[in-house]
CSV table of C-alpha atoms in Angstrom, one decimal:
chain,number,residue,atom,x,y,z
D,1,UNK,CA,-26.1,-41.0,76.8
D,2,UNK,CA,-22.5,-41.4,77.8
D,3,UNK,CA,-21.8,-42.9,81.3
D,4,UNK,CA,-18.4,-41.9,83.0
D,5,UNK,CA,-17.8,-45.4,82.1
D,6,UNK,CA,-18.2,-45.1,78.3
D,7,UNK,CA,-21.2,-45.5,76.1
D,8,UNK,CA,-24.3,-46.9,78.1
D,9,UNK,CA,-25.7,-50.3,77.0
D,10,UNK,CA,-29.3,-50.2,74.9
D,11,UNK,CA,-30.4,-52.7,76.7
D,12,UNK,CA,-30.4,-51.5,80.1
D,13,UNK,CA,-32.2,-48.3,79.7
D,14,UNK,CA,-35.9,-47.8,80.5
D,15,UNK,CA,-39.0,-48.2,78.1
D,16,UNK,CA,-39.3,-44.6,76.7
D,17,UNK,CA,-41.3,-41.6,77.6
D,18,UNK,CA,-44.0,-40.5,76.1
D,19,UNK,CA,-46.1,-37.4,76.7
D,20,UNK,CA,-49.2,-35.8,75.0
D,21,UNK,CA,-51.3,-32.6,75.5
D,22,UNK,CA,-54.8,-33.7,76.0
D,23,UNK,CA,-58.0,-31.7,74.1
D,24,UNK,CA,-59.6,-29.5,76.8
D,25,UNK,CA,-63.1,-31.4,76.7
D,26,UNK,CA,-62.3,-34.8,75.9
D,27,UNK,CA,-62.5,-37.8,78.7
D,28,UNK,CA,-62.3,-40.6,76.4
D,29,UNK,CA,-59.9,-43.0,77.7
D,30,UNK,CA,-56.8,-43.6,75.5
D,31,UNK,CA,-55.5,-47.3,74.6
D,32,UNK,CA,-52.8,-46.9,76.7
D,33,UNK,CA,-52.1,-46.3,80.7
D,34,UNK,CA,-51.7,-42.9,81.9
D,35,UNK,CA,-49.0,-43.0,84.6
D,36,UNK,CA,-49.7,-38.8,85.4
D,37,UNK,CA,-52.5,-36.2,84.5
D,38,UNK,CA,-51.4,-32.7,84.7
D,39,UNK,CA,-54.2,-31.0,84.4
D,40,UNK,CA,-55.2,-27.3,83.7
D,41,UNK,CA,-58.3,-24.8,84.1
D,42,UNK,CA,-61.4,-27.5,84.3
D,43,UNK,CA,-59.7,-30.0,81.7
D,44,UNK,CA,-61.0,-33.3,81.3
D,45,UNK,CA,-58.8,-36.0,81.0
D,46,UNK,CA,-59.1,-39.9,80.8
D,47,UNK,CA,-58.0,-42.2,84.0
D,48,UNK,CA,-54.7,-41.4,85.3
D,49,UNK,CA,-52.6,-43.1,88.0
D,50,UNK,CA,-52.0,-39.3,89.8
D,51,UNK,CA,-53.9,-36.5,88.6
D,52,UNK,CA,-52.9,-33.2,89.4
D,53,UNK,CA,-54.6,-30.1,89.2
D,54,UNK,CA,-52.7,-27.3,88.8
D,55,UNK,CA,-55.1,-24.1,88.9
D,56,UNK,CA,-53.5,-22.6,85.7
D,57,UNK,CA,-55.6,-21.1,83.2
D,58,UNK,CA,-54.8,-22.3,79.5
D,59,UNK,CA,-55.0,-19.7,76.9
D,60,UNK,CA,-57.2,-19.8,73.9
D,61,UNK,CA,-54.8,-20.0,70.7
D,62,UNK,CA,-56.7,-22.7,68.3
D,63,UNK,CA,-60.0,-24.3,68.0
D,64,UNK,CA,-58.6,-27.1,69.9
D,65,UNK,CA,-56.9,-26.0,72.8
D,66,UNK,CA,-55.3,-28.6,75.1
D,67,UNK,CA,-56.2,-28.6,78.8
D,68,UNK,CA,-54.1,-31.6,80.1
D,69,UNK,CA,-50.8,-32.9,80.1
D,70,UNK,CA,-50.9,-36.7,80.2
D,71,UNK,CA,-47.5,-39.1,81.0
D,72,UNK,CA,-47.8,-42.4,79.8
D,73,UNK,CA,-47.2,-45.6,81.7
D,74,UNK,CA,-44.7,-48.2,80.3
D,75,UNK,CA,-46.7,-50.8,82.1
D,76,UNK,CA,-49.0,-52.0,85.2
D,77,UNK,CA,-49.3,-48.5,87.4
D,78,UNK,CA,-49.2,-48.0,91.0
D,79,UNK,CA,-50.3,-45.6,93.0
D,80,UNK,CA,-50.3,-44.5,96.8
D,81,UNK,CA,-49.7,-41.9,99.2
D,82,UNK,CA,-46.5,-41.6,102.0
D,83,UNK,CA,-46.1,-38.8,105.1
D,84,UNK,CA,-44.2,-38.5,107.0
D,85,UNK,CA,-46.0,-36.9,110.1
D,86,UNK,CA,-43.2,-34.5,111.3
D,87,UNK,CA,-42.6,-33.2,107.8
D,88,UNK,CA,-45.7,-33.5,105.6
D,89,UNK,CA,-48.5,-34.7,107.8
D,90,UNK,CA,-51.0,-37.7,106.2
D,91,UNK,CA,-51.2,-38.3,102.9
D,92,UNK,CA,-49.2,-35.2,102.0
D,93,UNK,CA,-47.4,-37.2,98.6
D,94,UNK,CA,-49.2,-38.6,96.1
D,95,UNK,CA,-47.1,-40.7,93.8
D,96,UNK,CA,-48.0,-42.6,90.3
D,97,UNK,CA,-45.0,-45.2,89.1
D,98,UNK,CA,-44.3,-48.2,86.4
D,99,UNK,CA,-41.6,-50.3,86.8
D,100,UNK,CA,-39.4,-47.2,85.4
D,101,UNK,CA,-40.5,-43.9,86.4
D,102,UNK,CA,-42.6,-42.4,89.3
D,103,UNK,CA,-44.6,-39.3,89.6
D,104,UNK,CA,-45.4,-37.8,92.8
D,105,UNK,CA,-46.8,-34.6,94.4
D,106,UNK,CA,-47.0,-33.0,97.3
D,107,UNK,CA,-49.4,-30.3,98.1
D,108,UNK,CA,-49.5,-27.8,101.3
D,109,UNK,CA,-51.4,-24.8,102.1
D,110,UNK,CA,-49.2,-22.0,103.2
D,111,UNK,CA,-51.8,-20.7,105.6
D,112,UNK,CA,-50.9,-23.9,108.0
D,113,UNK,CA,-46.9,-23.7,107.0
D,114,UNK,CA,-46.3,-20.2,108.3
D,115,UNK,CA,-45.7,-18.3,104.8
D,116,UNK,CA,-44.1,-19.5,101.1
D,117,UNK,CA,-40.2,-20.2,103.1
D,118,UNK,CA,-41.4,-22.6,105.6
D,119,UNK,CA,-44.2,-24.6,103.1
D,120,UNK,CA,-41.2,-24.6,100.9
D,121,UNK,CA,-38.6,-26.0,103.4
D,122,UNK,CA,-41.8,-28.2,104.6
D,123,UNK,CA,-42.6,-29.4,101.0
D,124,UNK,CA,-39.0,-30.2,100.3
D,125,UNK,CA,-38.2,-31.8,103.2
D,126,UNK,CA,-40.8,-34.3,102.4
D,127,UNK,CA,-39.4,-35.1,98.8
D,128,UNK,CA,-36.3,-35.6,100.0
D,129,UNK,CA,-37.9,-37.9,102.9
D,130,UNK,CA,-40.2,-39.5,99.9
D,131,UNK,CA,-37.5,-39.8,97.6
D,132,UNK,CA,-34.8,-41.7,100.0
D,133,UNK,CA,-37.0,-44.7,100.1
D,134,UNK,CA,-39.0,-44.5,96.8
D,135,UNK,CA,-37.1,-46.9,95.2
D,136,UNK,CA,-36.8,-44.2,92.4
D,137,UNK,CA,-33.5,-42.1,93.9
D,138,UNK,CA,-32.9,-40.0,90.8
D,139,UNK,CA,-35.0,-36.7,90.5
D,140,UNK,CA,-35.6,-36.0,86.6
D,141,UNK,CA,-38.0,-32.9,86.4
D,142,UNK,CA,-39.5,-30.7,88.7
D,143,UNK,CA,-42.6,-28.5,88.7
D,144,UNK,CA,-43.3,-25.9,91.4
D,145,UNK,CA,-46.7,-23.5,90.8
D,146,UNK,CA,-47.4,-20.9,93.9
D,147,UNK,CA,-49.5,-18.1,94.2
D,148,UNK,CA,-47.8,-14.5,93.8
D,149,UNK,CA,-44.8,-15.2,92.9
D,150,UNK,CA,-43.4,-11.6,92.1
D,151,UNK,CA,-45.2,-10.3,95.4
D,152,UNK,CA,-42.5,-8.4,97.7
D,153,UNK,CA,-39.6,-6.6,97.1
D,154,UNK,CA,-35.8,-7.5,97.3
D,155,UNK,CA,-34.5,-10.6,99.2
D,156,UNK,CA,-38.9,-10.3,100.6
D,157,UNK,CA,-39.8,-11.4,97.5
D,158,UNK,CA,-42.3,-14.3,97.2
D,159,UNK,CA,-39.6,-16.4,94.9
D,160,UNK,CA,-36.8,-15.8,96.4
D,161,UNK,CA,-38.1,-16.5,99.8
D,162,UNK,CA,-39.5,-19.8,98.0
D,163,UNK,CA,-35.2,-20.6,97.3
D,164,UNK,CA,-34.8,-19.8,101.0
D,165,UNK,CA,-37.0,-22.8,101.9
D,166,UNK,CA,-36.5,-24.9,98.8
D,167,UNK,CA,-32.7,-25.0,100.0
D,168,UNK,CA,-33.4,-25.8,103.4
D,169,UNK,CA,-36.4,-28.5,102.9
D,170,UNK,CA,-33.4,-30.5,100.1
D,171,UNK,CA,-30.4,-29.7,102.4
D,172,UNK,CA,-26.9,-31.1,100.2
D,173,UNK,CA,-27.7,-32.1,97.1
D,174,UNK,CA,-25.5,-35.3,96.3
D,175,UNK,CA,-26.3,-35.7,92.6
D,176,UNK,CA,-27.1,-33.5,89.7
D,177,UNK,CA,-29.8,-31.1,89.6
D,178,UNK,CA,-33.3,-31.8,87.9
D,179,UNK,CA,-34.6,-29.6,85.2
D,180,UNK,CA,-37.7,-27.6,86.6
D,181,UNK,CA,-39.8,-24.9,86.6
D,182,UNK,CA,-41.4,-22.0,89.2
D,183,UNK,CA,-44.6,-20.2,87.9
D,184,UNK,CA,-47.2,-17.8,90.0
D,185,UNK,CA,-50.9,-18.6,89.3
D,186,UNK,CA,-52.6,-15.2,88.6
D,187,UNK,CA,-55.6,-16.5,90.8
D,188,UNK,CA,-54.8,-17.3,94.6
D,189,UNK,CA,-55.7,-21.0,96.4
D,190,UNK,CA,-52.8,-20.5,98.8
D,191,UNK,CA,-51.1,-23.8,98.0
D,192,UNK,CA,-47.6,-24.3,96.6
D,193,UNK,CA,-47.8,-27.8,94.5
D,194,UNK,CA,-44.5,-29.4,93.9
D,195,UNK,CA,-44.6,-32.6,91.4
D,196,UNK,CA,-41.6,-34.5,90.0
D,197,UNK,CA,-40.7,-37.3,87.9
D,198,UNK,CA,-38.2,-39.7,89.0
D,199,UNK,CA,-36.5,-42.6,87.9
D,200,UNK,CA,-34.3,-45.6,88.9
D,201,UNK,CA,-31.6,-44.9,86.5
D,202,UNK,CA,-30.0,-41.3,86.7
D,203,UNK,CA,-30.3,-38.6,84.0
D,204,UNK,CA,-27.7,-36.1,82.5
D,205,UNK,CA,-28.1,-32.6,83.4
D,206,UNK,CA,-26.9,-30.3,81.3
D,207,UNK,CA,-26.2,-25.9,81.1
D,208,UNK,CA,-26.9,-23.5,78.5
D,209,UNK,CA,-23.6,-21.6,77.6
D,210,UNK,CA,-25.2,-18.8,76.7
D,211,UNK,CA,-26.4,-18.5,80.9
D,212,UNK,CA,-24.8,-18.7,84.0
D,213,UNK,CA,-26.0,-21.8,85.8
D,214,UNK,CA,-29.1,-21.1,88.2
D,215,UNK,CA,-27.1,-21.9,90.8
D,216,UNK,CA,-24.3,-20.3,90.6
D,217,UNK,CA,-26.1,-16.8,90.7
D,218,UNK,CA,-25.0,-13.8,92.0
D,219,UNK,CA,-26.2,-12.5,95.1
D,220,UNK,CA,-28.0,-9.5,93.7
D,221,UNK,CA,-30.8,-12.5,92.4
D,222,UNK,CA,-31.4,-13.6,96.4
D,223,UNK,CA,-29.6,-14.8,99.2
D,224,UNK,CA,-30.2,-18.4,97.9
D,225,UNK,CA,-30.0,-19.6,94.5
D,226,UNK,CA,-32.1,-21.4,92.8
D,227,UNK,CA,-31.4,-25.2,92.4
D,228,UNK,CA,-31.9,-27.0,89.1
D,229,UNK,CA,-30.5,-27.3,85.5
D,230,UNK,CA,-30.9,-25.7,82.4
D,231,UNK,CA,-31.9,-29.2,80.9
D,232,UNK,CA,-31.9,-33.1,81.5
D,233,UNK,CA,-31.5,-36.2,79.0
D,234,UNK,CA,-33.4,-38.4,81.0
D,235,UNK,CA,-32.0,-42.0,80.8
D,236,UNK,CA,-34.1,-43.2,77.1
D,237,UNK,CA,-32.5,-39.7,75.7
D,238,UNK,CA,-35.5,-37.5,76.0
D,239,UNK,CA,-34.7,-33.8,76.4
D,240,UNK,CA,-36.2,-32.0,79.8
D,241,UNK,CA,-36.1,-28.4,79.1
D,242,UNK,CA,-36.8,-26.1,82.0
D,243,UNK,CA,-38.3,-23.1,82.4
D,244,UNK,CA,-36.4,-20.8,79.7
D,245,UNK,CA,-36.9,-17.1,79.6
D,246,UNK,CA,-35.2,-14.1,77.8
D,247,UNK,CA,-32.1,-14.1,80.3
D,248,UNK,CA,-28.7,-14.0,79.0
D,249,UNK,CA,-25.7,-14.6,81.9
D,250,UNK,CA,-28.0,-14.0,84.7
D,251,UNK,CA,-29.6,-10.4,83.1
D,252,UNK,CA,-33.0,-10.2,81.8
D,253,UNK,CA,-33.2,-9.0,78.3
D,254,UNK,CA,-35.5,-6.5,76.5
D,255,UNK,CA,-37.5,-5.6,79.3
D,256,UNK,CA,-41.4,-5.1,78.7
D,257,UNK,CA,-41.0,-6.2,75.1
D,258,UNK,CA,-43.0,-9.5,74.5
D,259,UNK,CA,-41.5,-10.1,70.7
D,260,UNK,CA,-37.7,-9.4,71.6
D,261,UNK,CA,-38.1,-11.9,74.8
D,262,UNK,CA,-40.1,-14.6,72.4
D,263,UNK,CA,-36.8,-14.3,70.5
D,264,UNK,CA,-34.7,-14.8,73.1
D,265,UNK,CA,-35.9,-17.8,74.6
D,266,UNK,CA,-36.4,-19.1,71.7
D,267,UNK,CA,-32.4,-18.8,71.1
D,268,UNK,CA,-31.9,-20.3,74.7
D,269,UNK,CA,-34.0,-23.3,73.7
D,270,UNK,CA,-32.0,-24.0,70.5
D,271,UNK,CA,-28.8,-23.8,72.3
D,272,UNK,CA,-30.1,-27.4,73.5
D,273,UNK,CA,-30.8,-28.8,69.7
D,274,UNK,CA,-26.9,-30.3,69.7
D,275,UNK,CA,-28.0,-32.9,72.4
D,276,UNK,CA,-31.1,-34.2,70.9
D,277,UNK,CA,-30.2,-37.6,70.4
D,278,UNK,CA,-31.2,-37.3,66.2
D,279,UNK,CA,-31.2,-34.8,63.7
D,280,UNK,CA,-34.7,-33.0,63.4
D,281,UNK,CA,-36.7,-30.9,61.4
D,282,UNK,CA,-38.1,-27.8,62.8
D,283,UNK,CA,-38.4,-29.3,66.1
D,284,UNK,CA,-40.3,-32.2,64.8
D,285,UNK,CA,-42.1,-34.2,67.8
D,286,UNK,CA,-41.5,-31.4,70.6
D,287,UNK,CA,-44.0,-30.6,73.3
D,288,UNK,CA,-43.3,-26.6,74.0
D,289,UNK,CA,-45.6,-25.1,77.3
D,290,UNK,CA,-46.1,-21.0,77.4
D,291,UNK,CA,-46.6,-19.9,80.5
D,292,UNK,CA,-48.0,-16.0,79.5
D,293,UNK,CA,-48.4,-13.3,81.9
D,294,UNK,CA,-50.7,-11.4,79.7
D,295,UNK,CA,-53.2,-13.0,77.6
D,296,UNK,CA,-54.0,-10.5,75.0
D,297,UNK,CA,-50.1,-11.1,74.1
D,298,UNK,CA,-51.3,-15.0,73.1
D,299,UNK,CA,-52.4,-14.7,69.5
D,300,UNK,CA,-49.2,-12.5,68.7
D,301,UNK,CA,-46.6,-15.1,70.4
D,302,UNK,CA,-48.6,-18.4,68.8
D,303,UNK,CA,-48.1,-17.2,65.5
D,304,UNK,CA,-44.3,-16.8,65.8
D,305,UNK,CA,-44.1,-20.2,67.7
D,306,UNK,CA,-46.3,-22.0,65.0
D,307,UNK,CA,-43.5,-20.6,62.1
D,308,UNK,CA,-40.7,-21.6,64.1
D,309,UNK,CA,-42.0,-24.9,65.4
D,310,UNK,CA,-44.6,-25.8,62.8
D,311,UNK,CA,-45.0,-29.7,63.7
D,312,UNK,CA,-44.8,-28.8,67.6
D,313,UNK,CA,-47.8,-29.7,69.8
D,314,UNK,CA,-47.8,-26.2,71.7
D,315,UNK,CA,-49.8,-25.6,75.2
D,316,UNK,CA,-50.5,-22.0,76.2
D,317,UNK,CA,-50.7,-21.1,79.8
D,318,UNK,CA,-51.9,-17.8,81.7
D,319,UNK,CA,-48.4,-17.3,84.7
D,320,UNK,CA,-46.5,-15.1,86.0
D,321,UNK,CA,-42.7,-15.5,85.7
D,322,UNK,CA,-40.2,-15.6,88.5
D,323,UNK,CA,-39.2,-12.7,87.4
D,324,UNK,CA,-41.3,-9.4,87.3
D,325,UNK,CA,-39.8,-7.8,84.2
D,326,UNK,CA,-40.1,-11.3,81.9
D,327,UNK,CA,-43.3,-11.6,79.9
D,328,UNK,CA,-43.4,-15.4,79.3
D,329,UNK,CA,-41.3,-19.0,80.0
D,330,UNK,CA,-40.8,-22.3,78.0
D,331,UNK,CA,-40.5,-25.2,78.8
D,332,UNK,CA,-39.9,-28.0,76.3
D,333,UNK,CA,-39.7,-31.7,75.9
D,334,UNK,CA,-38.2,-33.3,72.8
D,335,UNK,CA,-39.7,-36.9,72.6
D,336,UNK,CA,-36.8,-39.6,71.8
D,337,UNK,CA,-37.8,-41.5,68.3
């Protein structure tokens, strides 16, 4: 990666990432540290530093069908919690972190927030709080899961009202945007979970030019856009993807049509293949996760993915999409070599 400055020395970037979909029903513990467990449905998964638990459902589409999403350490983790009482109350963030990158949660219950707007403004308020003495400034990648996320109409929509309080809670944003995602559970708990990795050293965010940047939306997609990039090279050259979907400018494309939007996406994803660091072979060590809104569309969309990406490690997930009309989202992470 290319600093302002010129090229960035090897020897001052951080040990590099490395992330693994975990088999559903295996706890064994793997030689190494695991700095973050992401965990889905009622996966096992050996010690982590953080565990979360997201209350997604993963989807059936081989005999072994991962159930957790496991960050490795880079050395000697430690974990804690923070709050601060006026934003978060105690113990609201969880956080993981090495001596490179930290992992962190926070998890509230809309029912004692006052709706999704104000547990959004709450919940980002406290990562901005969290992050402004962490000792790891620079947000990487972001996750946000909620319940309903298509519920309401117009600007009363679940997701935008979500941007409403997401804006608020991170107020002016002085560096670039993380990669991230937004996905509705299809069964309710009532709690919006935001987790993020972070890092001492700042990444690159980057756009697809095939879209218009999230956040530079019109106003006919809510009276706040949403905040976060297309894609990140985190500072070791691995490639954050966000959430990509069958959207080309800022229109959703081939509306009900599963197949068509698979394609899509999957030309949205590749517009990214230039900034892998080196040349690969049908995406050759990538992670890809499917969120699906309807399961029975699974088998059909694994079989395409599994041509196009045959050495990919693929996770399928039962979502709904920020948006009502799109039938599935990938996200992707292209591990540096």
């Amino acid at each position: 990666m290319r600093s302002s400055s010129g090229e960035q020395p090897a020897q001052s970037l951080p040990a590099a990432l490395r992330v693994a979909y975990h088999p559903f029903d295996r706890a064994g513990e793997p030689a190494a540290r695991v700095l973050a467990a992401i965990r889905f449905g009622a996966a096992k998964s050996p010690p982590a530093g953080l565990t979360i638990d997201v209350g997604l459902e993963p989807l059936q589409a081989s005999a072994a069908t991962p159930g957790a999403e496991l960050w490795f350490a880079t050395g000697p983790v430690h974990t804690g919690q923070w709050s601060d009482g006026a934003v978060a109350g105690p113990g609201r963030v969880r956080y993981a972190h090495d001596d490179h990158y930290l992992f962190a949660v926070v998890e509230l219950d809309e029912r004692e927030h006052g709706g999704i707007l104000l547990t959004a403004e709450h919940a980002y308020a406290a990562v901005r709080h969290f992050q402004q003495q962490s000792g790891f400034p620079h947000l990487l990648r972001m996750w946000n899961y909620m319940d309903a996320i298509n519920e309401g109409s117009g600007d009363l929509e679940r997701y935008r009202l979500f941007n409403v309080g997401r804006g608020r809670g991170l107020g002016e944003v002085s560096q670039s945007y993380p990669s991230a995602t937004a996905i509705g559970r299809q069964r309710s708990n009532h709690i919006l979970q935001v987790f993020w990795l972070a890092g001492k050293v700042a990444g690159q965010s980057l756009e697809n030019p095939r879209q218009v940047s999230a956040f530079h939306y019109p106003r006919v997609h809510g009276p706040v856009s949403p905040v976060f990039a297309r894609a990140l090279i985190a500072p070791d050259q691995t490639l954050l993807i966000s959430g990509t979907a069958s959207i080309v400018g800022h229109h959703s494309q081939h509306h009900d049509d599963a197949m068509e939007q698979l394609e899509e996406t999957v030309r949205n994803l590749s517009s990214f293949a230039p900034h892998v660091r080196r040349p690969r072979t049908a995406a050759q060590g990538n992670l890809l996760k499917v969120y699906v809104r309807e399961p029975e569309l699974t088998a059909r969309i694994a079989e395409r993915l599994r041509q196009l990406y045959p050495t990919s490690d693929i996770l399928f997930v039962a979502a709904d999409i920020c948006r009502r009309e799109l039938l599935l989202e990938i996200e992707a992470i292209s591990l540096a070599s």
